[in-house]
Amino acid sequence: MPAKTMDELVSLCKRRGFIFQGSEIYGGMQGAYDYGPLGVELKNNIKAAWWRSMVYERDDVEGLDAAIIQNKNVYKYSGHEDTFTDPMVDCHECKSRMRADHMKDIKICDNCGSDKVTEPRDFNLMFKTNVGPMVDEESYTYLRPETAQGIFTNFKNVVDSTSRALPFGIAQIGKSFRNEITPRNFIFRVREFEQMELEFFCKPGEDEQWHKFWVDTRKQWWLDQGLSEENIEFEYVTGDDLSHYSKSTVDILYKFPHGFEELEGVANRTDYDLGSHTKAQDEFDITAKVKKNEHSTAKLAVRDLEAKKWEVPFCIEPSAGLDRGLLALMTEAYTEEELENGSTRTVLKFKPHLAPIKVAIMPLKKNKPEIVALAKELKVKLQKLGLGRILYENTGNVGKGYRRHDEVGTPICVTVDFDSIEQEGSPVTVRDRDTMEQIVVPAAELPAYVVNYFINQD
């Protein structure tokens, strides 16, 4: 049973070191969170799984890591300066600030019920910053609100250096920044977040089939990470809700504790982006409505050998929020089980490849040198397997250790006891997180057992 309330997750995240409130010792900062020892491991594991599926397991995708701070013309021609806004309303009575499109009635304050609210006005979501020693209107740029623009501006560089032909994609994971009016629901909507984005370029006319392909592919990926079918829905974005660049968009929704909300969007961006950033726009049959570009120095097009002409590719964009993905996976993994003795245990049933700690090695007695030495030796051997973090935990209380590792999602706990140092083969006890079953494995066979466990489980 997934987590029912956000409070359950927030409490667990702080207690076990997944996520902390940013700047907490100074009263915190709305919309800013810090990832603790286990949170950063979980984030890295999700990123690794995404990168593996997008880049390593495909032969038509390249990777990229573009700069966060870019030339301000990037956002002039992308349309962000003109369109990247939310409607904002202020209440004169309680001084609260709200997004008009999230209010029940834009004439009545959601917080205090007052009708003393302002008319909605556009609020640009980009963080403005200055570059260089002078602070003036000529030195400004923005912290990127999405990773996508760095991909579009590097399109020619990637094509020239890899000799890619259509269809192909460019993948990127990185930080983005949005000055949200009302950050809310824990890490669901924040001002600083990470995105996992793919821009997949294809021929005009093939865009709709590729759009469907990526919608289906991305849903299956989330299922493979552990989300359940009944907690996922599609929303087909239409009309005024479509972004200015989009021909069609499908949002993959997940049932978070606060309801179904967007987990990932898959958009058909047509030739808008490359068409916006290319020079000599009049030389191409650009279908999207783009602003005349007077600053670009590159033609962002590919040669169609059959038609014997240059054309601007269409683009399909699967864009997922890493923070939202982590929240969804924690929600799904959160489980409370009643045991035979009437007590309950909390378990995070992550897929093993996502678990922050892969194996915990626990000596039965922390003051028995022979037991401690064998436990440390096994920790080193397992760490060299490259599966992820292997934790040596010398607390001396195995029962409490089991419960703690259940709660953080550790798939395997290994106990080194007196039998391990007294009996032939140095047997150790291996406990499974989900079944709580325990088996005895000779120490020399433990690395092979662990490797096989993770291969078979995933």
Coordinates of C-alpha atoms in Angstrom, one line a residue:
M1 CA 0.0 0.0 0.0
P2 CA 1.7 3.3 -1.1
A3 CA 1.9 6.2 1.3
K4 CA -1.4 7.8 2.0
T5 CA -0.3 11.2 3.2
M6 CA 2.6 13.5 2.5
D7 CA 3.3 13.8 6.2
E8 CA 4.3 10.1 6.3
L9 CA 6.9 10.7 3.7
V10 CA 8.2 14.0 5.1
S11 CA 8.7 12.4 8.5
L12 CA 10.5 9.4 7.1
C13 CA 12.7 11.5 4.8
K14 CA 14.0 13.7 7.7
R15 CA 14.3 10.9 10.2
R16 CA 16.3 8.6 8.0
G17 CA 18.3 11.2 6.1
F18 CA 16.6 11.3 2.7
I19 CA 15.6 15.0 2.5
F20 CA 16.0 18.0 4.7
Q21 CA 14.4 21.4 4.6
G22 CA 16.9 23.8 3.0
S23 CA 18.5 26.4 5.3
E24 CA 16.6 24.8 8.2
I25 CA 18.8 26.3 10.9
Y26 CA 17.7 29.8 9.7
G27 CA 14.0 29.0 9.5
G28 CA 14.1 27.3 6.1
M29 CA 13.4 28.6 2.7
Q30 CA 10.2 27.8 0.8
G31 CA 10.7 25.6 -2.2
A32 CA 14.2 24.6 -1.3
Y33 CA 15.3 21.2 -0.1
D34 CA 18.6 19.4 0.6
Y35 CA 19.1 15.8 -0.1
G36 CA 20.7 13.9 2.8
P37 CA 23.0 10.8 2.8
L38 CA 20.3 8.4 1.6
G39 CA 18.5 10.9 -0.6
V40 CA 21.5 11.6 -2.8
E41 CA 22.1 7.9 -3.2
L42 CA 18.5 7.4 -4.3
K43 CA 18.7 10.4 -6.7
N44 CA 21.9 9.0 -8.3
N45 CA 20.4 5.6 -8.7
I46 CA 17.4 7.0 -10.5
K47 CA 19.6 9.1 -12.8
A48 CA 21.8 6.1 -13.5
A49 CA 18.7 4.0 -14.4
W50 CA 17.4 6.7 -16.7
W51 CA 20.8 7.3 -18.4
R52 CA 21.3 3.6 -18.9
S53 CA 17.9 3.2 -20.6
M54 CA 18.2 6.4 -22.7
V55 CA 21.9 6.3 -23.7
Y56 CA 23.6 3.0 -23.0
E57 CA 20.7 0.7 -24.1
R58 CA 20.0 2.7 -27.3
D59 CA 22.1 3.2 -30.4
D60 CA 20.4 6.4 -31.5
V61 CA 20.9 8.7 -28.5
E62 CA 24.0 10.8 -27.4
G63 CA 24.5 12.5 -24.0
L64 CA 25.2 16.1 -23.2
D65 CA 25.8 18.3 -20.1
A66 CA 25.2 21.9 -21.1
A67 CA 25.9 25.0 -19.0
I68 CA 23.3 26.3 -16.6
I69 CA 24.1 30.0 -17.4
Q70 CA 23.7 30.8 -21.1
N71 CA 23.6 33.8 -23.4
K72 CA 20.4 35.7 -22.8
N73 CA 19.5 35.4 -26.5
V74 CA 18.8 31.8 -26.0
Y75 CA 15.8 32.7 -23.9
K76 CA 14.8 35.6 -26.2
Y77 CA 14.4 33.3 -29.2
S78 CA 13.2 30.2 -27.3
G79 CA 10.1 32.3 -26.3
H80 CA 10.8 32.1 -22.6
E81 CA 11.1 35.9 -22.1
D82 CA 7.7 36.4 -23.6
T83 CA 5.7 33.4 -22.6
F84 CA 7.3 31.7 -19.5
T85 CA 4.8 33.2 -17.0
D86 CA 2.2 32.2 -14.5
P87 CA -0.8 34.4 -13.6
M88 CA -0.4 35.8 -10.1
V89 CA -2.9 37.2 -7.6
D90 CA -2.2 39.0 -4.3
C91 CA -4.6 39.2 -1.3
H92 CA -4.6 42.6 0.4
E93 CA -6.2 41.1 3.5
C94 CA -3.9 38.2 4.5
K95 CA -1.0 39.2 2.2
S96 CA -0.8 35.8 0.6
R97 CA 0.2 35.3 -3.0
M98 CA -1.4 32.7 -5.2
R99 CA -1.4 31.4 -8.8
A100 CA -4.7 32.5 -10.3
D101 CA -5.0 29.2 -12.3
H102 CA -4.9 27.2 -9.1
M103 CA -7.6 29.2 -7.3
K104 CA -11.1 28.0 -6.8
D105 CA -12.4 31.5 -7.6
I106 CA -10.0 34.2 -8.7
K107 CA -12.1 36.8 -7.0
I108 CA -11.9 35.1 -3.5
C109 CA -8.8 34.4 -1.6
D110 CA -8.3 30.6 -1.0
N111 CA -6.6 31.3 2.4
C112 CA -8.8 33.8 4.2
G113 CA -12.0 34.1 2.0
S114 CA -11.5 37.8 1.4
D115 CA -12.6 39.4 -1.8
K116 CA -9.8 42.0 -1.6
V117 CA -7.7 40.4 -4.2
T118 CA -5.8 41.9 -7.2
E119 CA -6.5 41.2 -10.8
P120 CA -4.3 38.4 -12.2
R121 CA -1.1 39.6 -13.7
D122 CA 1.7 37.7 -15.5
F123 CA 4.7 36.8 -13.5
N124 CA 7.9 35.6 -15.3
L125 CA 9.2 32.4 -13.7
M126 CA 12.8 32.8 -14.7
F127 CA 15.5 33.8 -12.2
K128 CA 17.4 36.8 -13.5
T129 CA 21.1 37.1 -12.7
N130 CA 24.0 39.4 -13.7
V131 CA 27.2 38.2 -15.4
G132 CA 30.5 40.1 -14.9
P133 CA 31.5 43.0 -12.7
M134 CA 28.9 45.5 -13.9
V135 CA 25.3 45.3 -12.8
D136 CA 23.2 46.9 -15.5
E137 CA 20.6 46.1 -18.1
E138 CA 23.1 44.8 -20.6
S139 CA 24.8 42.3 -18.3
Y140 CA 21.9 40.2 -17.3
T141 CA 20.9 36.6 -18.2
Y142 CA 18.9 33.9 -16.6
L143 CA 19.3 30.7 -14.7
R144 CA 18.0 28.1 -17.1
P145 CA 14.3 27.2 -16.5
E146 CA 14.8 23.9 -18.4
T147 CA 17.7 21.8 -19.7
A148 CA 16.3 21.6 -23.2
Q149 CA 17.6 24.8 -24.7
G150 CA 21.2 23.7 -24.2
I151 CA 20.4 20.7 -26.3
F152 CA 19.0 22.8 -29.1
T153 CA 21.8 25.2 -29.2
N154 CA 24.3 22.3 -29.3
F155 CA 22.4 20.5 -32.0
K156 CA 25.0 21.3 -34.8
N157 CA 27.9 20.5 -32.5
V158 CA 26.6 17.1 -31.7
V159 CA 25.7 16.3 -35.4
D160 CA 29.1 17.5 -36.6
S161 CA 31.1 15.5 -34.0
T162 CA 29.1 12.3 -34.1
S163 CA 27.9 12.2 -37.7
R164 CA 24.4 11.4 -36.5
A165 CA 21.5 11.0 -39.0
L166 CA 17.8 11.2 -38.3
P167 CA 16.2 9.9 -36.3
F168 CA 18.4 10.4 -33.2
G169 CA 18.2 12.0 -29.7
I170 CA 20.3 14.0 -27.3
A171 CA 19.8 13.3 -23.6
Q172 CA 20.7 15.4 -20.6
I173 CA 20.2 15.5 -16.8
G174 CA 20.7 18.7 -15.0
K175 CA 19.6 21.5 -12.7
S176 CA 16.8 23.9 -13.6
F177 CA 15.4 26.9 -11.8
R178 CA 11.9 28.4 -11.7
N179 CA 10.8 31.2 -9.5
E180 CA 7.5 29.5 -8.5
I181 CA 4.8 31.7 -7.0
T182 CA 3.7 29.0 -4.6
P183 CA 6.0 26.1 -4.1
R184 CA 4.1 23.3 -2.4
N185 CA 3.6 19.6 -1.7
F186 CA 7.1 18.9 -0.4
I187 CA 9.5 18.3 -3.3
F188 CA 6.8 18.1 -5.9
R189 CA 7.0 21.8 -6.9
V190 CA 10.2 23.6 -5.9
R191 CA 12.3 26.4 -7.2
E192 CA 15.5 24.4 -7.8
F193 CA 15.1 21.0 -9.3
E194 CA 16.7 18.4 -11.7
Q195 CA 15.3 17.3 -15.0
M196 CA 15.9 14.2 -17.1
E197 CA 15.2 15.3 -20.7
L198 CA 15.5 13.8 -24.1
E199 CA 15.2 15.7 -27.3
F200 CA 14.5 13.2 -30.1
F201 CA 14.9 14.6 -33.6
C202 CA 13.0 13.1 -36.5
K203 CA 11.8 13.9 -40.0
P204 CA 8.7 16.0 -40.4
G205 CA 5.8 13.6 -41.1
E206 CA 7.3 10.9 -38.8
D207 CA 6.7 13.0 -35.6
E208 CA 3.4 11.6 -34.6
Q209 CA 4.5 7.9 -34.7
W210 CA 7.6 8.8 -32.7
H211 CA 5.5 10.8 -30.2
K212 CA 3.3 7.7 -29.5
F213 CA 6.4 5.6 -29.3
W214 CA 8.0 7.7 -26.6
V215 CA 4.7 8.0 -24.6
D216 CA 4.5 4.2 -24.4
T217 CA 8.2 3.8 -23.8
R218 CA 8.3 6.3 -21.0
K219 CA 5.3 4.8 -19.2
Q220 CA 6.9 1.4 -19.4
W221 CA 10.1 2.8 -17.9
W222 CA 8.3 4.1 -14.9
L223 CA 6.6 0.7 -14.4
D224 CA 10.0 -0.9 -14.6
Q225 CA 11.2 1.3 -11.8
G226 CA 8.5 0.1 -9.5
L227 CA 5.4 2.3 -10.1
S228 CA 2.1 0.4 -10.4
E229 CA -0.2 0.5 -13.4
E230 CA -3.2 1.6 -11.3
N231 CA -1.4 4.7 -10.1
I232 CA -0.5 6.0 -13.6
E233 CA -2.8 7.8 -16.0
F234 CA -2.4 9.8 -19.2
E235 CA -3.7 13.3 -19.7
Y236 CA -3.9 14.6 -23.3
V237 CA -3.2 18.3 -23.2
T238 CA -5.4 20.3 -25.5
G239 CA -6.4 23.9 -26.4
D240 CA -5.0 26.8 -24.4
D241 CA -3.2 24.4 -22.0
L242 CA -0.8 23.4 -24.8
S243 CA 2.6 25.1 -24.6
H244 CA 3.3 27.6 -27.3
Y245 CA 5.8 25.2 -29.0
S246 CA 3.7 22.1 -28.8
K247 CA 1.7 20.4 -31.5
S248 CA 0.5 17.7 -29.0
T249 CA 1.5 16.8 -25.4
V250 CA 0.7 13.8 -23.3
D251 CA 1.3 14.1 -19.6
I252 CA 2.1 11.0 -17.6
L253 CA 0.3 11.4 -14.3
Y254 CA 1.0 9.6 -11.0
K255 CA -1.2 9.3 -8.0
F256 CA 0.8 11.3 -5.4
P257 CA -0.5 11.6 -1.8
H258 CA -2.1 14.9 -2.9
G259 CA -3.7 13.4 -6.0
F260 CA -2.9 12.7 -9.7
E261 CA -0.3 15.1 -10.9
E262 CA 2.2 15.3 -13.8
L263 CA 5.2 13.0 -13.4
E264 CA 6.5 13.4 -17.0
G265 CA 5.5 15.2 -20.1
V266 CA 6.0 14.0 -23.6
A267 CA 5.6 16.8 -26.1
N268 CA 5.7 17.0 -29.9
R269 CA 7.7 20.3 -30.2
T270 CA 7.6 20.2 -34.1
D271 CA 10.4 22.3 -35.6
Y272 CA 9.8 25.2 -33.3
D273 CA 13.0 25.0 -31.3
L274 CA 15.6 24.4 -34.0
G275 CA 13.6 26.8 -36.2
S276 CA 13.8 29.5 -33.5
H277 CA 17.5 29.1 -33.0
T278 CA 18.7 28.8 -36.6
K279 CA 20.0 31.5 -38.8
A280 CA 18.8 32.0 -42.3
Q281 CA 15.3 30.9 -41.4
D282 CA 13.9 31.9 -44.8
E283 CA 15.9 29.1 -46.4
F284 CA 13.9 26.4 -44.7
D285 CA 10.2 25.3 -44.7
I286 CA 9.7 26.0 -41.0
T287 CA 6.2 25.0 -40.0
A288 CA 6.2 26.6 -36.5
K289 CA 5.6 30.3 -35.9
V290 CA 9.0 31.5 -34.9
K291 CA 10.5 34.9 -34.0
K292 CA 12.9 36.3 -36.7
N293 CA 16.4 35.4 -35.5
E294 CA 19.1 38.1 -36.0
H295 CA 21.8 36.7 -33.7
S296 CA 22.3 33.0 -34.4
T297 CA 25.5 32.0 -36.3
A298 CA 24.5 28.4 -37.3
K299 CA 22.1 26.6 -39.5
L300 CA 20.3 24.0 -37.4
A301 CA 19.3 21.7 -40.1
V302 CA 20.2 18.3 -41.7
R303 CA 20.5 17.2 -45.3
D304 CA 17.7 15.1 -46.6
L305 CA 19.5 13.0 -49.2
E306 CA 16.4 11.7 -50.8
A307 CA 14.7 15.1 -51.2
K308 CA 18.1 16.7 -51.8
K309 CA 17.4 19.6 -49.6
W310 CA 18.2 20.8 -46.1
E311 CA 15.4 20.6 -43.5
V312 CA 14.8 21.5 -39.9
P313 CA 14.0 18.4 -37.9
F314 CA 10.9 17.9 -35.7
C315 CA 11.5 17.2 -32.1
I316 CA 9.8 14.9 -29.6
E317 CA 10.6 15.7 -25.9
P318 CA 10.1 13.3 -23.0
S319 CA 10.8 15.5 -20.0
A320 CA 10.8 14.1 -16.4
G321 CA 11.3 15.8 -13.1
L322 CA 13.9 13.9 -11.1
D323 CA 12.6 15.2 -7.8
R324 CA 9.0 14.3 -8.7
G325 CA 10.2 10.9 -9.8
L326 CA 11.9 10.3 -6.5
L327 CA 8.8 11.4 -4.7
A328 CA 6.6 9.0 -6.8
L329 CA 9.0 6.1 -6.2
M330 CA 9.1 6.8 -2.5
T331 CA 5.3 7.0 -2.4
E332 CA 5.0 3.7 -4.2
A333 CA 7.6 1.9 -2.1
Y334 CA 6.2 3.0 1.2
T335 CA 4.6 0.0 2.9
E336 CA 3.3 -0.6 6.4
E337 CA 3.0 -4.3 7.3
E338 CA 1.5 -6.0 10.4
L339 CA 3.7 -8.8 11.7
E340 CA 2.6 -12.1 13.3
N341 CA 3.4 -10.8 16.7
G342 CA 1.0 -7.8 16.2
S343 CA 3.6 -5.2 15.7
T344 CA 4.1 -3.2 12.5
R345 CA 7.1 -2.5 10.4
T346 CA 7.6 0.2 7.8
V347 CA 9.4 -0.9 4.6
L348 CA 10.5 1.0 1.5
K349 CA 10.1 -1.7 -1.1
F350 CA 12.4 -0.1 -3.8
K351 CA 13.5 -2.1 -6.7
P352 CA 17.0 -3.3 -5.7
H353 CA 18.8 -1.3 -8.4
L354 CA 17.3 1.9 -6.9
A355 CA 17.9 1.1 -3.2
P356 CA 20.2 3.7 -1.6
I357 CA 22.0 1.0 0.3
K358 CA 22.4 -2.3 -1.5
V359 CA 23.7 -4.5 1.3
A360 CA 24.2 -3.8 5.0
I361 CA 27.0 -5.8 6.7
M362 CA 26.3 -6.1 10.5
P363 CA 28.6 -7.9 13.0
L364 CA 26.6 -9.5 15.8
K365 CA 29.1 -8.3 18.4
K366 CA 30.9 -5.0 17.8
N367 CA 33.5 -5.7 20.5
K368 CA 34.6 -9.1 19.1
P369 CA 37.6 -8.4 16.9
E370 CA 37.4 -11.6 14.8
I371 CA 33.7 -10.9 13.9
V372 CA 34.4 -7.3 13.2
A373 CA 37.4 -8.1 11.0
L374 CA 35.4 -10.6 8.9
A375 CA 32.5 -8.2 8.5
K376 CA 34.8 -5.4 7.3
E377 CA 36.5 -7.8 4.9
L378 CA 33.1 -8.8 3.4
K379 CA 32.2 -5.1 3.1
V380 CA 35.3 -4.4 1.0
K381 CA 34.7 -7.4 -1.3
L382 CA 31.1 -6.5 -1.9
Q383 CA 31.9 -2.8 -2.5
K384 CA 34.3 -3.8 -5.3
L385 CA 31.4 -5.4 -7.2
G386 CA 30.3 -1.9 -8.2
L387 CA 26.6 -2.4 -7.3
G388 CA 26.3 0.7 -5.3
R389 CA 26.8 1.6 -1.6
I390 CA 27.6 -1.3 0.8
L391 CA 27.2 -0.2 4.4
Y392 CA 29.2 -1.6 7.3
E393 CA 27.1 -1.0 10.4
N394 CA 28.7 -1.8 13.7
T395 CA 25.8 -1.0 16.2
G396 CA 25.7 -4.4 17.9
N397 CA 22.0 -4.7 17.7
V398 CA 21.0 -6.8 14.8
G399 CA 17.2 -6.7 15.4
K400 CA 17.1 -2.9 15.4
G401 CA 19.4 -2.9 12.4
Y402 CA 16.9 -5.0 10.4
R403 CA 14.1 -2.6 11.2
R404 CA 16.2 0.4 10.3
H405 CA 17.2 -1.0 7.0
D406 CA 13.7 -2.1 6.2
E407 CA 12.7 1.5 6.6
V408 CA 15.3 2.8 4.2
G409 CA 14.8 0.1 1.7
T410 CA 18.0 -2.0 2.0
P411 CA 17.3 -5.3 0.1
I412 CA 19.9 -7.5 1.9
C413 CA 21.3 -7.5 5.4
V414 CA 24.2 -9.8 6.1
T415 CA 25.0 -10.8 9.7
V416 CA 28.4 -12.0 10.8
D417 CA 28.1 -14.0 14.0
F418 CA 30.0 -16.5 16.1
D419 CA 29.3 -19.3 13.7
S420 CA 31.0 -17.2 11.0
I421 CA 34.4 -17.4 12.9
E422 CA 34.0 -20.8 14.4
Q423 CA 32.6 -23.0 11.7
E424 CA 34.2 -24.2 8.5
G425 CA 33.4 -22.0 5.5
S426 CA 32.7 -19.0 7.7
P427 CA 28.9 -19.0 7.1
V428 CA 27.0 -15.7 7.3
T429 CA 23.3 -15.1 7.6
V430 CA 21.6 -13.3 4.7
R431 CA 18.2 -11.7 5.3
D432 CA 15.8 -10.6 2.6
R433 CA 14.0 -7.3 3.1
D434 CA 10.7 -8.2 1.6
T435 CA 10.2 -11.8 2.8
M436 CA 12.3 -11.4 6.0
E437 CA 13.5 -15.0 5.3
Q438 CA 17.1 -15.8 6.3
I439 CA 19.5 -18.2 4.7
V440 CA 23.1 -19.2 5.5
V441 CA 25.7 -18.6 2.8
P442 CA 29.5 -19.4 3.1
A443 CA 31.5 -16.2 3.2
A444 CA 33.4 -17.1 0.0
E445 CA 30.1 -17.5 -1.9
L446 CA 28.6 -14.2 -0.7
P447 CA 29.8 -12.0 -3.6
A448 CA 28.3 -14.4 -6.2
Y449 CA 25.1 -14.7 -4.2
V450 CA 24.7 -10.9 -4.1
V451 CA 25.4 -10.4 -7.8
N452 CA 22.9 -13.1 -8.7
Y453 CA 20.3 -11.6 -6.4
F454 CA 20.5 -8.2 -8.0
I455 CA 20.5 -9.7 -11.5
N456 CA 17.4 -11.8 -10.8
Q457 CA 15.5 -9.2 -8.9
D458 CA 15.8 -6.5 -11.5

